[in-house]
Coordinates of C-alpha atoms and ligand atoms in Angstrom, one line a residue:
M1237 CA 30.1 23.4 -13.6
I1238 CA 26.8 23.2 -15.3
L1239 CA 26.6 22.8 -18.9
T1240 CA 24.1 23.7 -21.3
P1241 CA 22.0 20.5 -21.6
H1242 CA 21.4 19.1 -25.1
R1243 CA 18.6 16.8 -23.5
T1244 CA 16.2 17.2 -20.5
V1245 CA 14.2 14.2 -19.3
P1246 CA 12.2 13.7 -16.1
V1247 CA 14.3 10.5 -15.1
L1248 CA 17.4 9.3 -17.0
I1249 CA 18.3 5.7 -16.0
A1250 CA 22.1 4.2 -16.6
G1251 CA 21.5 0.5 -17.5
A1252 CA 19.2 -1.5 -19.2
G1253 CA 19.5 -4.8 -17.2
P1254 CA 16.5 -6.4 -15.2
A1255 CA 16.8 -3.3 -12.6
G1256 CA 16.9 -0.4 -15.2
L1257 CA 14.2 -2.0 -17.4
T1258 CA 11.7 -2.4 -14.5
T1259 CA 12.4 1.0 -13.4
A1260 CA 11.5 2.4 -16.7
I1261 CA 8.5 0.2 -17.6
S1262 CA 7.1 1.3 -14.2
L1263 CA 7.4 4.9 -15.2
A1264 CA 6.8 4.7 -18.7
R1265 CA 3.5 2.8 -17.9
A1266 CA 2.5 5.6 -15.9
G1267 CA 3.2 8.1 -18.4
V1268 CA 6.4 9.7 -17.2
A1269 CA 9.0 10.2 -19.8
C1270 CA 12.3 8.4 -18.9
M1271 CA 15.3 7.8 -21.1
V1272 CA 17.3 4.6 -20.5
V1273 CA 21.0 4.3 -21.9
D1274 CA 23.2 1.2 -21.8
R1275 CA 26.6 1.0 -22.9
R1276 CA 26.0 -2.5 -24.8
T1277 CA 24.2 -2.6 -28.0
E1278 CA 23.5 -6.2 -27.6
R1279 CA 22.2 -8.1 -24.3
S1280 CA 24.6 -10.6 -22.7
A1281 CA 24.1 -14.0 -24.4
H1282 CA 25.0 -15.7 -21.0
P1283 CA 21.9 -17.0 -19.1
R1284 CA 23.1 -16.0 -15.6
A1285 CA 19.8 -16.0 -13.6
T1286 CA 17.4 -18.6 -14.3
G1287 CA 15.3 -18.5 -11.2
V1288 CA 12.1 -16.1 -11.6
S1289 CA 10.5 -15.7 -8.1
T1290 CA 6.8 -15.7 -7.4
R1291 CA 6.6 -11.8 -6.8
T1292 CA 8.6 -11.4 -10.0
M1293 CA 5.9 -13.4 -11.9
E1294 CA 3.2 -11.6 -10.3
L1295 CA 4.7 -8.1 -11.6
L1296 CA 5.2 -9.6 -15.0
R1297 CA 1.8 -10.9 -15.1
A1298 CA 0.4 -7.4 -14.0
W1299 CA 2.1 -6.2 -17.2
G1300 CA 0.6 -8.9 -19.4
L1301 CA 3.9 -10.5 -19.8
D1302 CA 3.8 -13.6 -17.7
Q1303 CA 2.9 -16.0 -20.7
E1304 CA 5.2 -14.9 -22.8
I1305 CA 8.0 -15.4 -20.5
R1306 CA 6.9 -18.8 -19.4
D1307 CA 6.8 -19.7 -23.1
V1308 CA 10.8 -19.4 -23.2
G1309 CA 11.2 -21.2 -20.1
V1310 CA 10.9 -25.1 -19.1
D1311 CA 8.5 -26.5 -16.7
A1312 CA 10.5 -27.8 -13.8
E1313 CA 10.1 -27.6 -9.8
W1314 CA 12.1 -25.6 -8.0
R1315 CA 14.0 -27.8 -5.6
L1316 CA 17.7 -28.6 -5.5
W1317 CA 18.1 -32.4 -6.2
T1318 CA 21.3 -34.0 -5.2
C1319 CA 22.5 -37.2 -7.1
E1320 CA 25.5 -39.0 -8.0
T1321 CA 25.1 -38.5 -11.7
L1322 CA 21.9 -37.1 -13.7
A1323 CA 21.6 -40.7 -15.1
R1324 CA 21.0 -41.6 -11.4
A1325 CA 18.5 -38.8 -10.7
A1326 CA 15.9 -41.3 -9.6
D1327 CA 18.2 -42.3 -6.7
G1328 CA 18.8 -38.6 -5.6
S1329 CA 16.8 -36.6 -2.9
G1330 CA 15.6 -33.0 -3.1
Q1331 CA 15.7 -30.1 -0.7
E1332 CA 13.9 -26.8 -0.7
V1333 CA 15.3 -23.8 -2.1
G1334 CA 13.0 -21.2 -0.9
Y1335 CA 10.6 -21.4 -3.8
P1336 CA 7.1 -22.8 -3.7
S1337 CA 6.1 -25.8 -5.3
H1338 CA 3.4 -25.6 -8.1
E1339 CA 0.7 -26.8 -5.6
Q1340 CA 1.9 -24.3 -3.0
S1341 CA 2.0 -21.6 -5.5
A1342 CA -1.6 -22.1 -6.3
V1343 CA -2.6 -21.3 -2.7
V1344 CA -0.7 -18.1 -2.3
S1345 CA -0.5 -16.6 -5.9
P1346 CA -2.1 -16.2 -9.1
T1347 CA 0.8 -17.4 -10.6
A1348 CA 4.0 -19.4 -10.0
P1349 CA 7.8 -19.1 -10.1
A1350 CA 9.3 -19.9 -13.3
C1351 CA 12.4 -21.3 -14.9
V1352 CA 13.6 -18.9 -17.6
P1353 CA 17.0 -17.7 -18.7
Q1354 CA 17.9 -14.2 -18.1
D1355 CA 19.2 -13.6 -21.5
Q1356 CA 15.6 -14.5 -22.8
L1357 CA 13.8 -12.6 -20.2
E1358 CA 15.5 -9.4 -20.9
P1359 CA 14.4 -8.9 -24.6
I1360 CA 10.8 -9.5 -23.5
L1361 CA 11.1 -6.6 -20.9
L1362 CA 13.1 -4.7 -23.7
R1363 CA 10.7 -4.9 -26.2
H1364 CA 7.8 -4.2 -23.9
L1365 CA 9.7 -1.0 -22.9
A1366 CA 10.0 0.1 -26.5
S1367 CA 6.5 -0.3 -27.1
L1368 CA 5.6 2.4 -24.5
E1369 CA 5.4 6.0 -25.9
A1370 CA 6.9 7.7 -22.7
A1371 CA 10.2 5.7 -22.9
Q1372 CA 13.2 6.6 -24.9
I1373 CA 16.0 3.8 -25.0
R1374 CA 19.5 4.5 -26.4
L1375 CA 21.9 1.4 -26.7
G1376 CA 25.6 1.6 -26.8
A1377 CA 25.5 4.9 -24.9
S1378 CA 27.1 5.1 -21.3
V1379 CA 26.9 7.5 -18.5
V1380 CA 30.5 8.8 -18.0
G1381 CA 29.9 11.8 -15.8
V1382 CA 27.4 12.6 -13.0
E1383 CA 26.9 16.1 -11.2
Q1384 CA 24.2 17.2 -9.1
F1385 CA 22.8 20.8 -8.9
D1386 CA 20.1 22.2 -7.1
G1387 CA 16.8 20.6 -8.4
G1388 CA 18.2 17.9 -10.7
V1389 CA 21.3 15.9 -12.1
Q1390 CA 23.4 16.7 -15.1
A1391 CA 24.9 13.4 -16.8
I1392 CA 27.3 13.3 -19.3
V1393 CA 26.4 10.4 -21.9
R1394 CA 29.0 9.2 -24.4
D1395 CA 28.1 7.4 -27.6
A1396 CA 30.2 4.2 -27.8
G1397 CA 30.2 4.2 -31.7
S1398 CA 30.9 8.0 -32.5
G1399 CA 32.7 8.8 -29.1
E1400 CA 30.3 11.9 -29.0
T1401 CA 29.4 13.1 -25.6
Q1402 CA 25.7 14.5 -24.7
V1403 CA 24.8 16.5 -21.8
V1404 CA 21.5 15.3 -20.5
H1405 CA 19.7 17.3 -17.6
A1406 CA 17.2 15.0 -15.5
R1407 CA 15.1 15.6 -12.2
H1408 CA 16.4 12.0 -11.2
L1409 CA 19.1 9.9 -12.2
V1410 CA 18.8 6.1 -11.6
G1411 CA 22.0 4.0 -11.4
A1412 CA 21.0 0.7 -12.7
D1413 CA 24.6 0.0 -14.1
G1414 CA 25.3 -3.2 -12.3
A1415 CA 27.7 -4.6 -9.9
H1416 CA 30.7 -2.1 -10.9
S1417 CA 28.4 0.9 -11.1
S1418 CA 30.0 4.1 -12.3
V1419 CA 27.1 6.0 -11.0
R1420 CA 27.9 4.7 -7.4
D1421 CA 31.4 5.4 -7.7
A1422 CA 30.6 9.2 -8.9
L1423 CA 28.5 9.5 -5.8
G1424 CA 31.1 8.3 -3.7
I1425 CA 29.1 5.6 -2.2
G1426 CA 31.3 2.3 -0.9
M1427 CA 30.3 -1.3 -0.7
H1428 CA 30.5 -3.2 2.3
G1429 CA 30.9 -7.1 2.4
P1430 CA 33.2 -9.6 0.7
D1431 CA 33.8 -9.2 -2.9
R1432 CA 35.5 -12.3 -3.4
L1433 CA 33.8 -15.4 -1.8
A1434 CA 34.4 -17.9 -4.3
V1435 CA 35.5 -18.2 -7.8
G1436 CA 33.6 -20.6 -10.1
L1437 CA 32.8 -21.3 -13.9
S1438 CA 29.5 -21.2 -15.6
A1439 CA 29.2 -22.8 -18.9
L1440 CA 26.3 -22.9 -21.3
F1441 CA 25.9 -26.1 -23.2
H1442 CA 23.3 -28.2 -25.1
A1443 CA 22.6 -31.8 -24.4
P1444 CA 19.5 -34.0 -24.1
L1445 CA 19.7 -34.3 -20.2
W1446 CA 15.8 -34.2 -19.7
E1447 CA 15.8 -37.7 -21.2
L1448 CA 18.4 -38.8 -18.3
V1449 CA 16.5 -37.2 -15.6
G1450 CA 13.0 -38.4 -16.8
A1451 CA 10.4 -37.6 -14.5
H1452 CA 12.7 -36.0 -11.9
R1453 CA 12.4 -32.3 -13.4
Y1454 CA 14.1 -29.6 -11.3
G1455 CA 15.4 -26.2 -11.5
I1456 CA 19.0 -27.1 -9.8
Y1457 CA 20.9 -30.5 -9.8
V1458 CA 24.0 -30.9 -7.6
V1459 CA 26.3 -33.8 -8.8
S1460 CA 28.6 -35.5 -6.5
D1461 CA 30.5 -37.8 -8.7
P1462 CA 34.1 -36.2 -8.4
A1463 CA 34.8 -36.4 -11.9
G1464 CA 31.8 -34.2 -12.8
A1465 CA 30.8 -32.7 -9.5
G1466 CA 29.2 -29.4 -10.0
V1467 CA 25.7 -27.8 -10.6
F1468 CA 23.4 -28.3 -13.5
L1469 CA 20.6 -25.8 -14.1
P1470 CA 18.1 -25.8 -17.0
A1471 CA 18.6 -22.7 -19.1
G1472 CA 15.8 -22.7 -21.5
R1473 CA 14.0 -24.6 -24.3
G1474 CA 15.9 -27.0 -26.7
D1475 CA 18.0 -28.9 -24.1
R1476 CA 19.8 -25.6 -23.2
W1477 CA 21.6 -26.1 -19.7
L1478 CA 24.2 -24.4 -17.7
Y1479 CA 27.2 -26.2 -15.8
A1480 CA 28.7 -24.6 -12.7
V1481 CA 31.6 -25.8 -10.9
H1482 CA 33.7 -24.0 -8.1
A1483 CA 37.5 -24.0 -7.9
E1484 CA 37.4 -25.8 -4.5
Q1485 CA 35.6 -28.9 -6.3
L1486 CA 38.4 -29.2 -8.6
P1487 CA 41.8 -31.0 -7.4
G1488 CA 43.8 -28.4 -8.8
G1489 CA 41.8 -25.5 -7.4
I1490 CA 42.0 -22.4 -8.9
D1491 CA 44.8 -23.1 -11.3
E1492 CA 42.8 -25.9 -12.8
L1493 CA 39.6 -23.7 -13.1
N1494 CA 41.7 -21.1 -14.9
A1495 CA 43.2 -23.9 -17.3
L1496 CA 39.7 -25.3 -18.2
T1497 CA 38.9 -25.5 -22.0
S1498 CA 35.4 -26.4 -23.9
E1499 CA 36.9 -29.9 -24.2
R1500 CA 37.6 -30.3 -20.4
I1501 CA 34.4 -28.7 -19.5
A1502 CA 32.5 -31.0 -21.9
Q1503 CA 34.2 -34.0 -20.3
R1504 CA 33.2 -33.1 -16.9
I1505 CA 29.6 -32.4 -18.1
E1506 CA 29.5 -35.9 -19.4
R1507 CA 30.9 -37.4 -16.2
G1508 CA 28.4 -35.3 -14.3
A1509 CA 25.6 -36.4 -16.6
G1510 CA 26.8 -40.1 -16.5
A1511 CA 26.2 -40.7 -20.0
P1512 CA 28.3 -40.2 -23.3
L1513 CA 26.0 -37.2 -24.6
R1514 CA 28.6 -35.2 -26.5
P1515 CA 27.6 -31.9 -25.0
R1516 CA 28.1 -28.8 -27.1
V1517 CA 29.8 -26.0 -24.9
Q1518 CA 28.5 -22.7 -26.5
R1519 CA 30.1 -20.4 -23.9
F1520 CA 31.8 -20.3 -20.9
G1521 CA 33.4 -17.6 -18.1
Q1522 CA 34.5 -17.2 -14.7
V1523 CA 32.1 -16.1 -12.0
V1524 CA 33.1 -14.1 -8.8
F1525 CA 31.0 -14.6 -6.0
A1526 CA 30.4 -11.5 -3.8
A1527 CA 28.1 -10.5 -1.2
Q1528 CA 27.8 -6.7 -0.8
L1529 CA 25.5 -3.8 0.1
A1530 CA 25.9 -0.2 -0.7
E1531 CA 26.3 2.2 2.3
R1532 CA 23.3 3.8 0.8
F1533 CA 20.9 3.6 -1.9
R1534 CA 20.5 7.3 -2.8
R1535 CA 22.4 10.4 -2.6
G1536 CA 20.3 13.6 -3.5
D1537 CA 18.3 13.0 -6.8
V1538 CA 20.3 9.9 -7.7
F1539 CA 19.3 6.3 -6.7
L1540 CA 21.0 2.9 -6.9
V1541 CA 18.8 0.0 -8.0
G1542 CA 19.8 -3.6 -8.3
D1543 CA 23.3 -4.9 -8.5
A1544 CA 24.4 -1.4 -8.2
A1545 CA 23.0 -1.3 -4.7
H1546 CA 23.5 -4.9 -3.6
R1547 CA 25.5 -7.8 -5.0
T1548 CA 24.4 -11.2 -4.1
S1549 CA 26.3 -14.3 -5.2
P1550 CA 24.2 -16.8 -7.4
R1551 CA 23.5 -19.0 -4.1
G1552 CA 19.7 -18.4 -3.4
G1553 CA 19.0 -16.9 -6.9
T1554 CA 17.8 -13.5 -5.4
G1555 CA 19.9 -11.3 -7.5
M1556 CA 17.8 -10.5 -10.5
N1557 CA 14.6 -10.9 -8.5
T1558 CA 15.8 -8.3 -6.0
A1559 CA 16.9 -5.9 -8.8
I1560 CA 13.4 -6.3 -10.5
A1561 CA 11.6 -5.6 -7.3
D1562 CA 13.7 -2.5 -6.7
G1563 CA 13.1 -1.2 -10.2
R1564 CA 9.3 -1.5 -9.6
D1565 CA 9.4 -0.1 -5.9
L1566 CA 11.4 3.0 -7.3
G1567 CA 9.6 3.4 -10.4
W1568 CA 6.1 3.8 -8.9
K1569 CA 7.3 6.1 -6.2
L1570 CA 9.1 8.3 -8.7
A1571 CA 6.0 8.4 -11.2
W1572 CA 3.9 9.4 -8.1
T1573 CA 5.9 12.3 -7.1
L1574 CA 7.0 13.5 -10.5
R1575 CA 3.1 13.7 -11.4
G1576 CA 2.8 15.6 -8.2
W1577 CA 0.6 12.9 -6.5
A1578 CA 3.0 12.3 -3.6
A1579 CA 5.3 14.6 -1.6
P1580 CA 8.9 14.1 -2.3
E1581 CA 9.3 12.3 1.1
L1582 CA 7.6 9.4 -0.4
L1583 CA 11.1 8.7 -2.0
D1584 CA 12.7 8.1 1.4
S1585 CA 10.6 4.9 1.7
Y1586 CA 12.6 3.5 -1.2
E1587 CA 15.9 2.7 0.9
A1588 CA 13.7 2.3 3.9
E1589 CA 11.7 -0.5 2.3
R1590 CA 14.2 -2.1 -0.1
R1591 CA 17.2 -2.2 2.0
P1592 CA 16.0 -4.9 4.8
L1593 CA 15.2 -7.3 1.9
A1594 CA 18.2 -6.5 0.1
E1595 CA 20.3 -7.2 3.2
H1596 CA 18.4 -10.6 3.7
N1597 CA 19.2 -11.5 0.5
V1598 CA 22.8 -10.6 0.5
T1599 CA 23.5 -12.3 3.8
R1600 CA 21.8 -15.4 2.6
S1601 CA 23.8 -15.5 -0.5
A1602 CA 27.1 -15.2 1.6
R1603 CA 26.2 -18.6 3.1
P1604 CA 27.9 -21.4 1.9
D1605 CA 24.5 -23.2 1.8
G1606 CA 22.6 -20.3 0.8
S1607 CA 20.9 -22.0 -2.1
L1608 CA 19.2 -23.9 0.6
A1609 CA 16.0 -22.2 2.3
E1610 CA 12.7 -23.0 3.8
V1611 CA 9.9 -21.9 1.5
G1612 CA 7.9 -20.2 4.0
Q1613 CA 10.6 -17.9 5.2
E1614 CA 11.7 -17.0 1.8
L1615 CA 8.1 -16.5 0.3
R1616 CA 7.4 -14.2 3.0
V1617 CA 10.6 -12.0 1.8
D1618 CA 9.8 -12.5 -1.8
L1619 CA 6.2 -11.5 -1.3
G1620 CA 7.4 -8.5 0.9
G1621 CA 4.2 -8.0 2.9
R1622 CA 1.8 -7.5 0.1
I1623 CA -1.9 -8.1 0.4
P1624 CA -3.2 -11.7 0.3
H1625 CA -4.1 -13.0 -3.2
A1626 CA -7.5 -14.3 -3.3
W1627 CA -9.9 -15.3 -6.4
T1628 CA -12.9 -13.2 -6.8
A1629 CA -16.4 -14.6 -7.5
A1630 CA -15.7 -13.3 -11.2
G1631 CA -12.4 -15.2 -11.3
R1632 CA -9.8 -12.4 -10.8
S1633 CA -7.2 -12.2 -8.3
T1634 CA -7.3 -9.5 -5.8
L1635 CA -3.8 -8.6 -7.1
D1636 CA -5.4 -7.8 -10.6
L1637 CA -7.9 -5.1 -9.2
L1638 CA -5.0 -2.7 -8.3
G1639 CA -4.3 0.1 -10.5
D1640 CA -1.8 3.3 -10.8
G1641 CA -3.4 4.9 -7.7
L1642 CA -4.7 3.8 -4.5
T1643 CA -7.3 1.0 -4.0
L1644 CA -10.0 0.8 -1.3
F1645 CA -11.4 -2.8 -0.9
T1646 CA -14.7 -3.0 0.8
A1647 CA -17.3 -5.8 1.7
P1648 CA -20.7 -5.5 0.2
D1649 CA -21.8 -4.0 3.6
G1650 CA -19.4 -1.2 3.5
E1651 CA -19.4 -0.3 -0.2
R1652 CA -21.9 2.8 0.1
R1653 CA -20.1 4.0 3.3
W1654 CA -16.6 3.8 1.6
Q1655 CA -17.8 5.4 -1.6
A1656 CA -18.8 8.5 0.3
A1657 CA -15.7 8.7 2.3
A1658 CA -13.5 8.4 -0.7
A1659 CA -15.5 11.1 -2.4
A1660 CA -15.2 13.2 0.8
T1661 CA -11.5 12.5 0.6
S1662 CA -11.1 13.3 -2.8
A1663 CA -13.1 16.6 -2.3
A1664 CA -11.0 17.8 0.5
T1665 CA -7.7 17.3 -1.2
T1666 CA -6.5 20.5 -2.7
H1667 CA -3.3 19.2 -4.5
P1668 CA -3.2 16.5 -7.3
A1669 CA -3.6 13.1 -5.6
P1670 CA -3.5 9.5 -7.1
P1671 CA -6.8 8.1 -8.0
L1672 CA -8.7 6.4 -5.4
A1673 CA -10.8 3.5 -6.4
V1674 CA -13.2 1.9 -4.5
R1675 CA -13.7 -1.9 -5.1
A1676 CA -16.6 -3.7 -3.7
L1677 CA -15.5 -7.3 -3.1
D1678 CA -18.1 -10.4 -2.8
A1679 CA -18.2 -11.4 0.8
V1680 CA -15.9 -14.4 0.6
T1681 CA -13.0 -12.7 -1.3
A1682 CA -13.6 -9.8 1.4
A1683 CA -13.2 -12.2 4.1
A1684 CA -10.1 -13.8 2.5
L1685 CA -8.5 -10.1 2.4
G1686 CA -9.5 -9.7 6.3
V1687 CA -12.1 -7.2 5.2
R1688 CA -15.0 -7.7 7.9
G1689 CA -18.5 -6.2 7.8
D1690 CA -18.4 -2.4 6.7
G1691 CA -14.6 -2.4 7.1
A1692 CA -12.1 -1.5 4.4
L1693 CA -8.5 -1.9 3.4
L1694 CA -6.5 0.8 1.4
V1695 CA -3.8 -0.7 -1.0
R1696 CA -0.8 0.9 -2.9
P1697 CA -0.3 0.2 -6.3
D1698 CA 2.6 -2.2 -5.4
A1699 CA 0.0 -4.3 -3.4
Q1700 CA 1.2 -3.2 -0.1
P1701 CA -1.4 -2.4 2.4
A1702 CA -1.7 1.5 3.2
G1703 CA -4.4 1.2 5.9
W1704 CA -6.7 -1.2 7.6
F1705 CA -10.2 0.0 8.6
P1706 CA -12.2 -2.2 11.3
P1707 CA -16.1 -2.4 11.0
G1708 CA -17.6 1.0 12.4
D1709 CA -20.1 0.9 15.4
D1710 CA -23.8 0.7 14.7
G1711 CA -24.8 4.2 13.2
D1712 CA -21.4 5.1 12.0
D1713 CA -21.7 7.0 8.7
A1714 CA -19.5 8.1 5.8
D1715 CA -18.0 10.9 8.0
S1716 CA -16.6 8.6 10.7
A1717 CA -14.9 6.7 7.7
A1718 CA -13.5 9.9 5.7
Q1719 CA -11.2 11.0 8.6
P1720 CA -9.1 7.8 8.9
L1721 CA -9.3 7.3 5.4
H1722 CA -7.8 10.8 4.7
A1723 CA -5.2 10.2 7.1
A1724 CA -4.2 6.9 5.5
V1725 CA -3.9 8.7 2.1
A1726 CA -1.9 11.4 3.5
A1727 CA 0.4 9.0 5.1
A1728 CA 0.7 6.9 1.7
T1729 CA 1.7 10.1 -0.4
A1730 CA 3.8 11.4 2.3
A1731 CA 1.7 14.4 2.4
E1732 CA 1.8 14.6 6.3
R1733 CA 4.5 12.3 7.6
P1734 CA 7.3 10.4 5.5
A1735 CA 7.3 6.7 5.4
T1736 CA 10.1 5.5 7.8
S1737 CA 11.3 2.3 8.2
A1738 CA 9.3 1.9 11.4
Q1739 CA 6.1 2.1 9.3
S1740 CA 7.3 0.3 6.3
P1741 CA 4.9 -2.6 5.5
A1742 CA 7.8 -4.4 3.7
L1743 CA 10.1 -4.1 6.7
A1744 CA 7.1 -5.2 9.0
A1745 CA 7.1 -8.3 6.8
R1746 CA 10.6 -8.8 7.0
R1747 CA 10.6 -8.7 10.8
A1748 CA 7.6 -11.1 11.3
Ligands
FAD2521 C1 26.1 -16.9 -12.9 C2 25.2 -16.1 -12.5 C3 24.1 -16.7 -11.9 C4 23.0 -16.2 -11.5 N1 22.1 -16.6 -11.1 C5 21.0 -15.9 -10.5 C6 19.6 -16.5 -10.4 O1 19.5 -17.8 -10.4 N2 18.6 -15.8 -9.8 C7 18.7 -14.4 -9.7 O2 17.9 -13.6 -9.3 N3 19.9 -13.7 -10.1 C8 21.0 -14.5 -10.5 N4 22.4 -13.8 -10.6 C9 22.3 -12.4 -10.6 C10 21.6 -11.6 -11.9 O3 22.2 -11.8 -12.8 C11 21.9 -10.1 -11.4 O4 21.8 -10.0 -10.1 C12 21.1 -9.1 -12.2 O5 21.6 -9.1 -13.6 C13 21.0 -7.7 -11.9 O6 20.5 -6.6 -12.8 P1 20.9 -5.3 -12.7 O7 20.0 -4.7 -13.7 O8 20.9 -4.8 -11.4 O9 22.3 -5.4 -13.4 P2 23.0 -5.9 -14.7 O10 22.2 -7.0 -15.2 O11 24.4 -6.1 -14.5 O12 22.8 -4.6 -15.7 C14 23.4 -3.6 -15.7 C15 23.5 -2.9 -17.1 O13 24.2 -1.7 -17.0 C16 24.9 -1.5 -18.2 N5 25.8 -0.4 -17.9 C17 27.1 -0.5 -17.0 N6 27.6 0.6 -16.8 C18 27.0 1.4 -17.6 C19 27.1 2.9 -17.9 N7 28.1 3.6 -17.3 N8 26.3 3.7 -18.5 C20 25.2 2.8 -19.0 N9 25.2 1.6 -18.9 C21 26.0 0.9 -18.0 C22 25.4 -2.8 -18.4 O14 25.8 -2.9 -19.8 C23 24.2 -3.7 -18.1 O15 23.4 -3.9 -19.2 C24 23.3 -14.6 -11.3 C25 24.3 -13.7 -11.7 C26 25.5 -14.7 -12.3 C27 26.6 -13.9 -12.7

């Protein structure tokens, strides 16, 4: 049954967590109207994620938010530091968690991973979204019904305060409604994988632990003293910390975990710290570890992003970052199709490109030692096959030169040839197409990108390469460049052949 809509919007997004906010920002920045609804009126005050990956920081940098986000975080290296107590951090040892160090980051990225609590990152995203004209935000409203019809989706949105319902018609619905997604349930999409790998407790507290660890400033501390065994994580400025412990680490197991009080938790924290610090426990709650992947990320015009599509345990700290990367990927692809720049088949590439990366992170988080990972391996997954970062002679990153459309990088020798080829490609396109910007790099930056002679590199807005063009033979002119460029633009916009998993650059990076 299709009801008369009270509202019509191109994209309706259920959930204003990291996945929903990122999807909405990507759409709204591209000028595509969207409505985000979230059943909560206030964001969760529990920090949850604290690890913000290299690629996430690159996305936030592209939106001009990186400094604001870094300002609420703490300066710490992302290593897992094992010690008997925090007071004895100097006797501990470190292991890689898959994030590059400050020095390694400077080689591969214009930014670096950050240590920022999720509860302080989300308001920054929300404020940015609210500043964008194309976005509408409704807090305290839930999606309670979903029905698809030819050419769109009908959702029932219920206001938590008044209980009133509204029918919203959208071209697309995005289920960004978290691990227990009601959108996913409405679509009849199942989850595969364990939903109760472990049960733990996470407590937010304040205590001057930085004074204890001194120069050993890290993102994760594993403390081995049995009376305080657990994990300590910095969770923002002002000596704000998280303490986490598993049921198996307690002599009384799950019964002891269930019986923990603020006082008992404070005692464990003191023992783990190795000093009488009188920690102030602000809040605590249980965390159930799951490692699950949805059977599919899409049904018809409805998409799943973030925890609605995949649930990771906190091991490896990939949940929020995967959610943000999903939102960015789906956001620009929806924007392109809704603006008529790409064929609807472009949307098939969302699951094809995101699923292998999500699967990798889910599998990693299921491993008991999933927090540990080699930097090179995880960086490849996090960067997902994007073009290399290199500083131009003018002091900008190659990643800074990308826009909402396609970018064609050339070396000085090829600029004129590719300007002409781009003009010919645009002239030959009879339907709306994404802008095609030709960027002539200085010779050294071009070499760093692998652009040689009068060759060129075509890049999507998400920094994925969409076509490599080798240097031409002597006498090659713009005509010889126009044909392969035209074909690459057609492929990037799914105008002639849909992107499949076999062609996906993100998948290729995962397989490499
Ligand atoms: C203890 C803990 C530690 C973690 N540590 C890390 C870490 O270090 N690094 C990391 O990357 N990740 C970490 N994570 C995971 C991370 O918190 C999640 O993966 C992330 O929040 C997922 O974002 P999301 O937007 O998909 O979902 P959520 O953040 O769950 O957001 C979903 C939103 O949808 C709303 N909603 C639900 N149903 C409806 C509905 N029907 N209609 C409208 N709105 C609805 C909810 O109110 C919520 O705001 C951790 C998680 C936990 C629990």
